[in-house]
Structures are given as structure tokens and as C-alpha cells.
Phi, psi and omega in degrees: 000152191294151172216120182238129203261137180173210178226144186308314174285002184252132178320313183291330176304301178311304178306318180297324173292314155305323185297309185312323166295304177317303171280004187064029172268129159318128177199170159230150195239143188237116163274123196309311183294310182246011171236004180039185194239158170251148165311300167303311175313309198287314188300328195281327184300303187292345172296310190271346199237332201056234179265014164311309200298337189256141185252124197239001158273349184309140174297325179295312173306301186315320205254020163278160186280168173311305183309294198314307168331290194291348166289289185325324185287347187266321187193088190276347177320311199285306161329313173298317195283346187256350183216083172315320190291354170278359190272138163301153190238167320293175184250117168266129189232083188297341196094330181266309180223150180242140176252127185244155171079152160264133181233126154312311185299306168326305189309292196315296155331315188295319204231057183283000000 
């Protein structure tokens, strides 16, 4: 089963949800804020996706101190768990692979 991770008020997450519904792709939605995240999830995602997981353009990132940003360069997991909006959204978990961001062409390739 596909799982779409994000926050419910994110416009990009809403676009991904609309695309999945329009193309009749079964998925469940996991809201970072209300449903939470585990250390194991975030560590696994970071191991697989590396720097691509961290959204350095987010408002949350811009509000971090320089010390926090340096800490995130070494091991971002604790910072992400404390601030889940640092994850680039949406994060799509197909069960086999994870993808961040929403690109209609990429989703079309995945769900042919």
C-alpha cells in the first residue's frame, strides 16, 4: 500500500493527493504533525534519501539558528523529529522506494 506523508494544509501535498485520487491510485495519508514520526522512520528515510529529505527552503529551516543548521548537517534526525516540517513534502512511500516532492511526470511513471 502506498503511503503519502506530509501535513494536511500543505499545497503540494494537496496536489499530490488530488493526482493520486484522479488516477485512482490507492494510498493512505500520514500527517507528520498529528500522526507523528518515529526515529526509525526518519533514520531510514535519511539513509535512503540523504540530503534530499531535508527542505532547506522551508520557513522552519530559515528560522533555525546557525548552530542548529550545523547540527543538521551532521545528523538531522533529532532536529527533524522535533520539527517534522523540515521534511521535503510530500514523501511518498510505495513500500519499495521513497520519493520526496511532487512531480506529476514522476508519479505518472511510477503508477503506469
